Tab-separated table of C-alpha atoms in Angstrom:
chain	number	residue	atom	x	y	z
H	1	UNK	CA	132.197	18.329	-8.378
H	2	UNK	CA	131.244	20.775	-5.565
H	3	UNK	CA	127.171	20.954	-4.840
H	4	UNK	CA	124.510	23.328	-4.140
H	5	UNK	CA	121.372	22.957	-3.110
H	6	UNK	CA	118.776	25.650	-3.924
H	7	UNK	CA	115.929	25.488	-1.585
H	8	UNK	CA	115.975	25.126	2.278
H	9	UNK	CA	112.504	23.439	2.770
H	10	UNK	CA	112.585	19.887	4.386
H	11	UNK	CA	113.710	17.912	1.490
H	12	UNK	CA	116.573	20.358	0.237
H	13	UNK	CA	117.983	20.413	3.773
H	14	UNK	CA	117.742	16.745	4.130
H	15	UNK	CA	119.822	16.112	0.979
H	16	UNK	CA	122.137	18.453	2.188
H	17	UNK	CA	122.813	16.646	5.741
H	18	UNK	CA	123.501	13.669	3.593
H	19	UNK	CA	125.612	14.846	1.060
H	20	UNK	CA	127.767	16.914	3.830
H	21	UNK	CA	128.794	13.390	4.523
H	22	UNK	CA	130.988	13.462	1.412
H	23	UNK	CA	132.305	16.627	1.454
H	24	UNK	CA	131.239	20.884	1.819
H	25	UNK	CA	127.658	21.340	0.890
H	26	UNK	CA	125.969	25.053	0.136
H	27	UNK	CA	122.029	25.296	1.130
H	28	UNK	CA	120.642	28.519	-0.369
H	29	UNK	CA	117.301	30.056	0.998
H	30	UNK	CA	115.933	33.360	-0.462
H	31	UNK	CA	115.152	34.315	3.066
H	32	UNK	CA	117.917	35.898	4.884
H	33	UNK	CA	116.403	35.366	8.347
H	34	UNK	CA	116.143	31.713	8.035
H	35	UNK	CA	119.582	31.479	6.701
H	36	UNK	CA	120.864	33.718	9.754
H	37	UNK	CA	119.041	30.805	12.114
H	38	UNK	CA	120.440	28.161	10.321
H	39	UNK	CA	123.932	29.132	10.940
H	40	UNK	CA	123.459	30.251	14.160
H	41	UNK	CA	121.608	27.156	15.887
H	42	UNK	CA	122.806	24.144	13.296
H	43	UNK	CA	119.459	23.144	12.908
H	44	UNK	CA	116.401	23.926	10.191
H	45	UNK	CA	112.699	24.080	11.799
H	46	UNK	CA	111.860	22.220	8.808
H	47	UNK	CA	113.462	19.085	10.403
H	48	UNK	CA	113.466	19.550	13.935
H	49	UNK	CA	115.811	17.594	15.853
H	50	UNK	CA	118.204	17.007	12.968
H	51	UNK	CA	121.629	19.093	13.552
H	52	UNK	CA	123.039	20.451	10.156
H	53	UNK	CA	126.477	19.027	10.123
H	54	UNK	CA	129.574	21.819	9.908
H	55	UNK	CA	130.074	20.853	6.352
H	56	UNK	CA	127.083	22.709	5.076
H	57	UNK	CA	127.263	26.568	4.613
H	58	UNK	CA	123.476	28.148	4.669
H	59	UNK	CA	123.530	31.102	2.792
H	60	UNK	CA	121.024	33.605	0.704
H	61	UNK	CA	123.733	35.060	-1.586
H	62	UNK	CA	122.492	33.089	-4.977
H	63	UNK	CA	126.042	34.184	-6.904
H	64	UNK	CA	127.518	32.221	-4.014
H	65	UNK	CA	125.259	29.279	-4.365
H	66	UNK	CA	125.729	28.989	-8.083
H	67	UNK	CA	129.511	28.686	-7.944
H	68	UNK	CA	128.723	25.027	-7.451
H	69	UNK	CA	129.273	22.592	-10.032
H	70	UNK	CA	126.069	20.870	-9.406
H	71	UNK	CA	123.143	22.837	-8.329
H	72	UNK	CA	119.951	20.694	-6.770
H	73	UNK	CA	116.852	22.611	-7.438
H	74	UNK	CA	114.699	21.965	-4.448
H	75	UNK	CA	111.879	23.966	-4.946
H	76	UNK	CA	108.038	23.407	-5.392
H	77	UNK	CA	107.196	22.322	-8.834
H	78	UNK	CA	104.713	25.440	-9.410
H	79	UNK	CA	107.494	27.655	-8.582
H	80	UNK	CA	110.241	26.122	-10.375
H	81	UNK	CA	109.998	28.374	-13.743
H	82	UNK	CA	109.889	31.437	-11.296
H	83	UNK	CA	113.104	30.825	-9.518
H	84	UNK	CA	114.876	29.810	-12.832
H	85	UNK	CA	113.623	33.218	-14.387
H	86	UNK	CA	114.418	35.226	-11.573
H	87	UNK	CA	118.294	33.901	-11.568
H	88	UNK	CA	118.647	33.095	-15.006
H	89	UNK	CA	122.053	34.909	-15.226
H	90	UNK	CA	123.418	32.846	-12.416
H	91	UNK	CA	121.930	29.417	-13.540
H	92	UNK	CA	123.254	29.595	-17.033
H	93	UNK	CA	125.455	26.741	-18.510
H	94	UNK	CA	125.074	24.702	-15.105
H	95	UNK	CA	124.093	21.230	-14.405
H	96	UNK	CA	120.800	21.912	-12.987
H	97	UNK	CA	118.891	18.724	-11.044
H	98	UNK	CA	115.477	19.177	-10.357
H	99	UNK	CA	114.016	17.696	-7.000
H	100	UNK	CA	110.608	18.540	-7.227
H	101	UNK	CA	107.842	16.329	-8.391
H	102	UNK	CA	104.883	17.495	-10.307
H	103	UNK	CA	103.344	19.027	-13.592
H	104	UNK	CA	103.231	22.552	-14.163
H	105	UNK	CA	99.848	23.819	-14.432
H	106	UNK	CA	100.344	26.313	-16.901
H	107	UNK	CA	102.053	24.696	-19.334
H	108	UNK	CA	101.797	20.690	-18.780
H	109	UNK	CA	105.544	20.279	-18.763
H	110	UNK	CA	107.347	18.500	-16.025
H	111	UNK	CA	110.768	19.721	-14.067
H	112	UNK	CA	113.226	19.055	-16.459
H	113	UNK	CA	111.262	20.220	-19.841
H	114	UNK	CA	110.714	23.419	-17.665
H	115	UNK	CA	114.475	23.508	-16.969
H	116	UNK	CA	115.302	22.789	-21.052
H	117	UNK	CA	112.578	25.841	-22.310
H	118	UNK	CA	113.761	28.697	-19.259
H	119	UNK	CA	117.426	28.163	-19.219
H	120	UNK	CA	118.350	26.755	-22.788
H	121	UNK	CA	122.154	26.050	-22.156
H	122	UNK	CA	121.705	24.318	-18.913
H	123	UNK	CA	122.471	20.793	-18.228
H	124	UNK	CA	119.179	19.195	-16.998
H	125	UNK	CA	118.778	16.203	-14.863
H	126	UNK	CA	115.934	15.143	-12.128
H	127	UNK	CA	116.211	13.463	-8.715
H	128	UNK	CA	112.921	11.643	-7.945
H	129	UNK	CA	111.616	8.453	-6.255
H	130	UNK	CA	110.446	7.316	-2.712
H	131	UNK	CA	111.573	9.482	-0.251
H	132	UNK	CA	110.990	11.376	2.862
H	133	UNK	CA	112.934	14.417	3.889
H	134	UNK	CA	113.112	12.857	7.824
H	135	UNK	CA	114.388	9.327	6.443
H	136	UNK	CA	117.383	10.610	4.588
H	137	UNK	CA	118.292	13.489	6.973
H	138	UNK	CA	118.381	10.837	9.641
H	139	UNK	CA	120.493	8.588	7.473
H	140	UNK	CA	118.343	5.773	7.019
H	141	UNK	CA	118.516	4.056	3.509
H	142	UNK	CA	116.857	5.289	0.738
H	143	UNK	CA	116.823	4.419	-3.054
H	144	UNK	CA	116.080	7.070	-5.652
H	145	UNK	CA	116.161	7.328	-9.394
H	146	UNK	CA	118.364	10.114	-11.378
H	147	UNK	CA	117.486	10.737	-14.799
H	148	UNK	CA	119.584	12.525	-17.327
H	149	UNK	CA	119.195	12.353	-21.189
H	150	UNK	CA	123.080	12.974	-21.537
H	151	UNK	CA	124.409	9.373	-20.440
H	152	UNK	CA	127.954	10.548	-19.487
H	153	UNK	CA	126.386	13.402	-17.391
H	154	UNK	CA	124.267	10.851	-15.738
H	155	UNK	CA	126.930	8.441	-15.028
H	156	UNK	CA	128.922	11.628	-13.241
H	157	UNK	CA	125.957	12.818	-11.000
H	158	UNK	CA	124.917	9.229	-9.929
H	159	UNK	CA	129.006	8.839	-8.518
H	160	UNK	CA	128.438	12.136	-7.221
H	161	UNK	CA	125.426	12.267	-5.531
H	162	UNK	CA	125.191	8.744	-4.221
H	163	UNK	CA	126.079	8.664	-0.453
H	164	UNK	CA	126.068	6.254	2.485
H	165	UNK	CA	122.049	6.215	2.682
H	166	UNK	CA	121.291	7.620	-0.775
H	167	UNK	CA	121.536	4.775	-3.732
H	168	UNK	CA	120.866	6.034	-6.876
H	169	UNK	CA	119.755	4.076	-10.057
H	170	UNK	CA	120.471	5.636	-13.280
H	171	UNK	CA	118.053	6.277	-16.430
H	172	UNK	CA	117.993	8.193	-19.783
H	173	UNK	CA	114.201	8.358	-19.711
H	174	UNK	CA	113.534	11.919	-17.971
H	175	UNK	CA	109.856	11.728	-19.487
H	176	UNK	CA	108.782	8.568	-17.410
H	177	UNK	CA	110.739	9.589	-14.203
H	178	UNK	CA	109.029	13.156	-14.258
H	179	UNK	CA	105.552	11.366	-14.769
H	180	UNK	CA	105.971	9.070	-12.142
H	181	UNK	CA	107.012	11.379	-9.526
H	182	UNK	CA	104.099	13.705	-10.420
H	183	UNK	CA	101.121	11.358	-11.184
H	184	UNK	CA	101.931	9.365	-7.842
H	185	UNK	CA	100.717	12.299	-5.821
H	186	UNK	CA	97.264	12.568	-7.705
H	187	UNK	CA	96.614	8.963	-6.753
H	188	UNK	CA	97.785	9.562	-2.938
H	189	UNK	CA	95.404	12.159	-2.714
H	190	UNK	CA	92.614	10.052	-3.762
H	191	UNK	CA	93.914	7.178	-1.490
H	192	UNK	CA	94.065	9.578	1.483
H	193	UNK	CA	90.339	10.578	0.749
H	194	UNK	CA	89.116	7.032	0.181
H	195	UNK	CA	90.564	5.943	3.754
H	196	UNK	CA	89.345	9.297	5.358
H	197	UNK	CA	85.988	8.478	4.059
H	198	UNK	CA	86.023	5.092	5.903
H	199	UNK	CA	86.244	3.158	2.494
H	200	UNK	CA	89.057	0.600	4.112
H	201	UNK	CA	92.039	-0.629	2.494
H	202	UNK	CA	90.919	-2.836	-0.151
H	203	UNK	CA	89.626	0.563	-1.542
H	204	UNK	CA	92.863	1.874	-1.586
H	205	UNK	CA	94.649	-1.308	-3.046
H	206	UNK	CA	91.883	-0.679	-6.032
H	207	UNK	CA	93.001	2.707	-6.173
H	208	UNK	CA	96.639	1.843	-6.343
H	209	UNK	CA	96.464	-0.418	-9.067
H	210	UNK	CA	93.941	1.234	-11.302
H	211	UNK	CA	95.927	4.547	-10.558
H	212	UNK	CA	99.022	2.887	-11.903
H	213	UNK	CA	97.412	2.004	-14.994
H	214	UNK	CA	96.343	5.264	-15.709
H	215	UNK	CA	99.957	6.710	-15.007
H	216	UNK	CA	101.178	3.803	-17.577
H	217	UNK	CA	98.918	5.289	-20.055
H	218	UNK	CA	99.680	8.875	-19.237
H	219	UNK	CA	103.210	8.116	-19.681
H	220	UNK	CA	102.898	6.212	-23.132
H	221	UNK	CA	101.385	9.203	-24.356
H	222	UNK	CA	104.052	11.781	-23.528
H	223	UNK	CA	106.674	9.249	-24.805
H	224	UNK	CA	108.052	7.604	-21.210
H	225	UNK	CA	109.145	4.012	-21.219
H	226	UNK	CA	106.909	1.737	-19.485
H	227	UNK	CA	109.865	-0.144	-17.589
H	228	UNK	CA	110.488	3.316	-15.974
H	229	UNK	CA	107.233	3.432	-14.555
H	230	UNK	CA	107.966	-0.271	-13.147
H	231	UNK	CA	110.816	1.677	-11.033
H	232	UNK	CA	111.561	3.453	-8.089
H	233	UNK	CA	110.209	6.591	-9.757
H	234	UNK	CA	106.879	5.380	-10.627
H	235	UNK	CA	105.631	2.278	-8.690
H	236	UNK	CA	108.152	2.864	-5.745
H	237	UNK	CA	107.139	6.282	-5.110
H	238	UNK	CA	103.279	5.123	-5.725
H	239	UNK	CA	103.339	2.428	-3.141
H	240	UNK	CA	105.206	5.044	-0.696
H	241	UNK	CA	103.121	7.851	-0.951
H	242	UNK	CA	99.456	6.187	-0.949
H	243	UNK	CA	100.090	4.111	2.069
H	244	UNK	CA	101.980	6.927	4.553
H	245	UNK	CA	100.910	9.765	6.944
H	246	UNK	CA	103.813	11.405	6.147
H	247	UNK	CA	103.077	12.474	2.449
H	248	UNK	CA	101.621	15.392	2.476
H	249	UNK	CA	99.070	14.492	-0.559
H	250	UNK	CA	97.824	11.488	1.315
H	251	UNK	CA	97.309	13.663	4.441
H	252	UNK	CA	95.281	16.146	2.296
H	253	UNK	CA	93.224	13.757	0.766
H	254	UNK	CA	92.850	11.931	4.193
H	255	UNK	CA	91.438	15.663	5.009
H	256	UNK	CA	89.155	15.699	2.336
H	257	UNK	CA	87.736	12.164	3.260
H	258	UNK	CA	87.081	13.472	6.609
H	259	UNK	CA	85.637	16.710	5.773
H	260	UNK	CA	88.557	18.380	8.047
H	261	UNK	CA	90.295	21.770	6.860
H	262	UNK	CA	93.881	21.232	5.524
H	263	UNK	CA	96.718	23.649	6.463
H	264	UNK	CA	96.699	26.175	3.249
H	265	UNK	CA	100.516	26.665	4.055
H	266	UNK	CA	101.388	23.097	2.913
H	267	UNK	CA	102.760	22.134	-0.260
H	268	UNK	CA	100.513	19.680	-2.135
H	269	UNK	CA	101.530	19.210	-5.549
H	270	UNK	CA	99.154	16.676	-6.516
H	271	UNK	CA	96.566	19.308	-6.627
H	272	UNK	CA	97.792	21.303	-9.585
H	273	UNK	CA	99.094	18.305	-11.102
H	274	UNK	CA	95.419	16.423	-10.985
H	275	UNK	CA	94.079	19.697	-12.702
H	276	UNK	CA	96.809	19.661	-15.375
H	277	UNK	CA	96.363	15.946	-16.131
H	278	UNK	CA	92.799	16.375	-16.349
H	279	UNK	CA	92.946	19.142	-18.946
H	280	UNK	CA	95.789	17.067	-21.046
H	281	UNK	CA	93.230	13.844	-20.935
H	282	UNK	CA	90.389	15.700	-22.206
H	283	UNK	CA	92.528	17.244	-24.799
H	284	UNK	CA	93.988	14.076	-26.218
H	285	UNK	CA	91.205	12.113	-25.315
H	286	UNK	CA	92.695	9.938	-23.160
H	287	UNK	CA	90.889	7.903	-20.450
H	288	UNK	CA	92.088	8.961	-16.949
H	289	UNK	CA	89.144	8.660	-14.325
H	290	UNK	CA	91.071	8.783	-11.138
H	291	UNK	CA	93.023	11.807	-12.047
H	292	UNK	CA	89.903	13.492	-13.472
H	293	UNK	CA	87.978	13.001	-10.171
H	294	UNK	CA	90.670	14.062	-8.085
H	295	UNK	CA	90.899	17.202	-10.072
H	296	UNK	CA	87.274	17.878	-9.522
H	297	UNK	CA	87.061	16.554	-5.751
H	298	UNK	CA	89.975	18.966	-5.053
H	299	UNK	CA	88.269	21.904	-6.772
H	300	UNK	CA	85.196	21.473	-4.738
H	301	UNK	CA	83.319	20.477	-7.709
H	302	UNK	CA	82.669	16.894	-6.294
H	303	UNK	CA	82.007	16.042	-2.895
H	304	UNK	CA	83.669	12.679	-1.622
H	305	UNK	CA	80.379	10.836	-1.963
H	306	UNK	CA	79.752	12.239	-5.569
H	307	UNK	CA	83.574	11.155	-6.173
H	308	UNK	CA	83.127	7.710	-5.123
H	309	UNK	CA	79.958	7.273	-6.979
H	310	UNK	CA	81.445	8.708	-10.327
H	311	UNK	CA	84.050	5.864	-9.969
H	312	UNK	CA	81.638	3.365	-8.824
H	313	UNK	CA	79.180	3.929	-11.724
H	314	UNK	CA	81.600	3.856	-14.663
H	315	UNK	CA	80.858	1.188	-17.337
H	316	UNK	CA	82.157	-2.234	-16.396
H	317	UNK	CA	85.511	-3.531	-18.458
H	318	UNK	CA	88.166	-5.751	-19.006
H	319	UNK	CA	91.230	-5.155	-16.684
């Protein structure tokens, strides 16, 4: 199989670097100037200091990129539908592997569902799990989940996309994998805010644990399997994202807790996901206090102090 990656941000570029050790890879960017710079300098400024292997061909020609047998979609969740719609004629009938995490605010859908709705004849899958672009690009060992409802296609993708430093575990539970990757970003914002506000590591541990309970409840509502949430795409990604300054969602929460401004150009998927989850939970009568509080905190409706009090003043209950 030939592989193309649509999206030349840090994560898409990191995947291209890892996969390039197995053979030629096409890396597509909508920005022709970015493409030119990458081809000339053999480096992406999103990953400074990491050389692009000669096996990576950077292009801004979507028709050329779409010739790949497998297309990895490394674009932000809230932009996924617009990219699919704009290039639908080139992407029809293709194997499309989403590499984004989140829930679409407008529809409440995860990335696999958005692909299936937008490109009905595509064969969708999802690559998700605990990973930072810099680790992957530098060849550090990383384990991810490959979710695909077609078992045979999942086997083929697992073999094709596993590299020397990327180990993929397979599941057919696309819903559980989608929601694990989406909801952990919400919890990371909450953990960052608690650390930024000086509440300490014990409070963070409580948020991770109770946040994981929320993730399981929400996944069960949407038809996800509990064991999927216990794996890399759920618990594994939750632990990583809630405990590292490399996480954009965690850093965003940290800035809220410290009452500092945050770079508006940085994608923070957990903000839109928290709003989507809060809306769905309210409509379904599902108890999601941390997610709802993060949504209020991110929108400015709550201060950090108010958010903390909101959670601490909840009625006592059994675990």
